[in-house]
Coordinates of C-alpha atoms in Angstrom, one line a residue:
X112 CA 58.9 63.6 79.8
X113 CA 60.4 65.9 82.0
X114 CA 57.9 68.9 80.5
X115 CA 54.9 66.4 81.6
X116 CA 56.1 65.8 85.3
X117 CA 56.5 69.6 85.5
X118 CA 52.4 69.9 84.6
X119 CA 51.6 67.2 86.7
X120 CA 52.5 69.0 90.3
X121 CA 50.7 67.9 92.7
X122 CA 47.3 69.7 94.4
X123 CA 46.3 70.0 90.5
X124 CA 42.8 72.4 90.6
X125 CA 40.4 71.9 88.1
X126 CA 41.3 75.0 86.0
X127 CA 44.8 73.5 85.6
X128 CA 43.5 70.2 84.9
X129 CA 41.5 71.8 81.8
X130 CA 44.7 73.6 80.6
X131 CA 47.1 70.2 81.3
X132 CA 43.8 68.5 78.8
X133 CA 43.6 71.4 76.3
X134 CA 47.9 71.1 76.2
X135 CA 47.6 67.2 75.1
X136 CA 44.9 67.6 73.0
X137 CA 46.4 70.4 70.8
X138 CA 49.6 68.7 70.9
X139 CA 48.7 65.2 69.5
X140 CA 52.3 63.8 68.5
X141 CA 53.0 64.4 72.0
X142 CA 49.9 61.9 73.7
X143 CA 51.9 58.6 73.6
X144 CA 55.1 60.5 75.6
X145 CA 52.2 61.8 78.0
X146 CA 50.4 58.9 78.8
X147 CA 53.9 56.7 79.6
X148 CA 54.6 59.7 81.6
X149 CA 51.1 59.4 83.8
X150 CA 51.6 55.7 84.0
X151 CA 54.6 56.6 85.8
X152 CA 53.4 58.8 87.8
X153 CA 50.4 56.8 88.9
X154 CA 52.8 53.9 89.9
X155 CA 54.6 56.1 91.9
X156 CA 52.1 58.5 93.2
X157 CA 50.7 58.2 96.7
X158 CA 46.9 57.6 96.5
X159 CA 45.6 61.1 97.3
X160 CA 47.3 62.2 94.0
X161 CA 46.6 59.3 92.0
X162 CA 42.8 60.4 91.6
X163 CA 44.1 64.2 90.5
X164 CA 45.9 62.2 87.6
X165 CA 42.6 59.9 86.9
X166 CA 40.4 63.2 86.9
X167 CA 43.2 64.5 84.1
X168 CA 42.9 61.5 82.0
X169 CA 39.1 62.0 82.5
X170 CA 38.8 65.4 81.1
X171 CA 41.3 64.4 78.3
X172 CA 38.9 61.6 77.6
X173 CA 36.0 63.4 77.9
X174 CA 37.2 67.0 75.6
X175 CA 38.5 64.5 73.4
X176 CA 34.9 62.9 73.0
X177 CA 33.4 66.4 72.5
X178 CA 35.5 66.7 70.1
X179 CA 34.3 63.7 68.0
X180 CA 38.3 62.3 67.8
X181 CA 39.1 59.3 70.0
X182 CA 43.3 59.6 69.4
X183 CA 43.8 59.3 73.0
X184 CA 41.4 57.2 74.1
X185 CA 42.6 54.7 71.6
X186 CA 46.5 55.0 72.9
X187 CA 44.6 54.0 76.3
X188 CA 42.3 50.8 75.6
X189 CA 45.2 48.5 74.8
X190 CA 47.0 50.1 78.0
X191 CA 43.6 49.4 80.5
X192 CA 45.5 47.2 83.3
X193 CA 48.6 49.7 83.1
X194 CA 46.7 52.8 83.4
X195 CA 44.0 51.3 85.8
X196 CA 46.1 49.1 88.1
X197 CA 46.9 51.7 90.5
X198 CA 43.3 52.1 92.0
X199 CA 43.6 50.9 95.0
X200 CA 41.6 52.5 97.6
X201 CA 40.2 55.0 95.1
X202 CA 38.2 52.5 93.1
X203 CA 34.5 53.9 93.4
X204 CA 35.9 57.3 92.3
X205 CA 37.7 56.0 89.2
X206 CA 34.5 53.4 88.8
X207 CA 32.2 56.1 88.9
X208 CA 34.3 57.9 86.3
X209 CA 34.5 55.1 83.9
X210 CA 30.5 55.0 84.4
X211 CA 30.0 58.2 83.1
X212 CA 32.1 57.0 80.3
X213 CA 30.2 54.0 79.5
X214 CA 26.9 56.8 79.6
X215 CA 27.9 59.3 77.5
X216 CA 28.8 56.4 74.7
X217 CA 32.1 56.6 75.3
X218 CA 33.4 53.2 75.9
X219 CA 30.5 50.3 75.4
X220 CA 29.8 47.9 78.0
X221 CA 32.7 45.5 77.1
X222 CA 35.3 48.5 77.6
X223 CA 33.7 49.3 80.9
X224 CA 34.2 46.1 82.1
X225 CA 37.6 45.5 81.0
X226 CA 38.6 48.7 82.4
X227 CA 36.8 47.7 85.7
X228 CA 38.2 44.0 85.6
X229 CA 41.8 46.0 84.8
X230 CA 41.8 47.8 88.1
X231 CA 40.6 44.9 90.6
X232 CA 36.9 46.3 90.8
X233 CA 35.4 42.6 90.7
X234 CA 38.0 41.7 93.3
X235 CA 35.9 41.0 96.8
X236 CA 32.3 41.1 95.2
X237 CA 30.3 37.8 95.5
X238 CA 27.8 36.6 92.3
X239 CA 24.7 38.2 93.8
X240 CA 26.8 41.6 93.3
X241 CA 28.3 41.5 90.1
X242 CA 25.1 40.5 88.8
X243 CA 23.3 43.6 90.0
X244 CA 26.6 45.9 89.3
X245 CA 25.9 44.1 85.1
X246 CA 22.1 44.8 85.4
X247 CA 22.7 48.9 86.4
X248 CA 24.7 48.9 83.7
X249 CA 22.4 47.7 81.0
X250 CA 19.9 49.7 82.7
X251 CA 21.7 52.9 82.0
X252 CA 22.5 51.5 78.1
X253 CA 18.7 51.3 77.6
X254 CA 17.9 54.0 79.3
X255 CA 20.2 56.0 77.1
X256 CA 19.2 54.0 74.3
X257 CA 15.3 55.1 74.8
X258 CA 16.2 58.6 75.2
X259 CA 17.5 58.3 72.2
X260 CA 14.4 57.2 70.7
X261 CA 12.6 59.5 72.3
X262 CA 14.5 62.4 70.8
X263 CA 14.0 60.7 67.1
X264 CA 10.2 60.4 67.8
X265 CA 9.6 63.1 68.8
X266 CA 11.5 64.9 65.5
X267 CA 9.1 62.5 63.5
X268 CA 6.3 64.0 65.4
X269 CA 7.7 67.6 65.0
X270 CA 7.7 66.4 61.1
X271 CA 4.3 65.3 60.8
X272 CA 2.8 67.8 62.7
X273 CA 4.0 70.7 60.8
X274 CA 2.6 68.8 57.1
X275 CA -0.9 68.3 59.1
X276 CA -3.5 70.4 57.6
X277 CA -4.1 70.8 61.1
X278 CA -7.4 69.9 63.7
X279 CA -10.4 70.2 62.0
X280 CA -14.3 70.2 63.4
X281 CA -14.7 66.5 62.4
X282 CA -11.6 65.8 64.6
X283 CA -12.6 67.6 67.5
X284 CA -16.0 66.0 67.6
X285 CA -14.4 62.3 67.2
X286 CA -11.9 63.2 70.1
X287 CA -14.8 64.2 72.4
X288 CA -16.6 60.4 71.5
X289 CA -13.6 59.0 72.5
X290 CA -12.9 60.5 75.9
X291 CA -16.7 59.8 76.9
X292 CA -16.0 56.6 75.8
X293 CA -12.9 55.7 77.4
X294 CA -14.1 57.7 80.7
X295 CA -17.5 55.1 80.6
X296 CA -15.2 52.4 80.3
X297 CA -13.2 53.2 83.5
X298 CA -16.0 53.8 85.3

């Protein structure tokens, strides 16, 4: 424990951040001990720090993803109202970080919103909001979503395309019938 608060100074920069992340995630037996040790912290930080120690957990989170392991992130879900209690003031930073979560596939809608419900950020919002908070939300899942399909279409296309024989006269002439066709039509 005492190794952890000695990496978790305050005025972290973003170059240590990466090297506190790249410490935990090389040293996996040792995630449990860390993450008690930043729920400590966070209970007993002042605000201005807290978010240092919510951008650590973030690039954990996010290496960790890159990495196609999700050993801490696991450690965390059960945790969400211990590790996300201590938001106070510092909510739409921590909210927009747990967005970008929910985006990149990380965490799924349900996760999102327990983690949000975890650190208060319903608290104060009339129906008319959450409802529109829930839409953007969904919006961004299917927006995602249709990229995705996008991506496999297009492969598809690639795929087709390259076992075409290719345009031929006979197409060419049909495609010009077409497009004086359509073009009467709008007129």
């Amino acid at each position: 424990m005492q190794q952890f608060d000695e990496m978790l100074m305050a005025n972290m920069s973003a170059n240590r951040i990466n090297r506190i992340a790249d410490h935990v995630l090389e040293n996996p037996v040792l995630m449990s001990a860390f993450l008690d040790s930043m729920i400590q912290r966070l209970e007993k930080s002042p605000k201005e720090y807290r978010l240092q120690l919510y951008y650590v957990i973030d690039c954990i989170v996010k290496k960790e993803h890159s990495m196609q392991s999700d050993t801490f992130l696991s450690m965390i879900k059960p945790r969400w109202r211990d590790v996300f209690m201590f938001t106070s003031k510092i909510r739409e930073q921590v909210g927009r970080v747990l967005m970008s979560w929910m985006q990149k596939g990380i965490v799924n809608t349900l996760e999102y919103h327990a983690a949000m419900d975890a650190m208060g950020g319903r608290e104060g919002r009339s129906q008319h909001q959450e409802t529109l908070h829930k839409m953007e939300a969904e919006r961004e899942l299917q927006k995602l979503g249709r990229e995705e399909v996008w991506k496999s279409d297009g492969e598809q296309f690639g795929i087709c395309w390259d076992e075409s024989e290719g345009v031929s006269d006979e197409d060419y002439r049909m495609f010009k019938i077409f497009k004086q066709r359509f073009s009467l039509v709008r007129k």
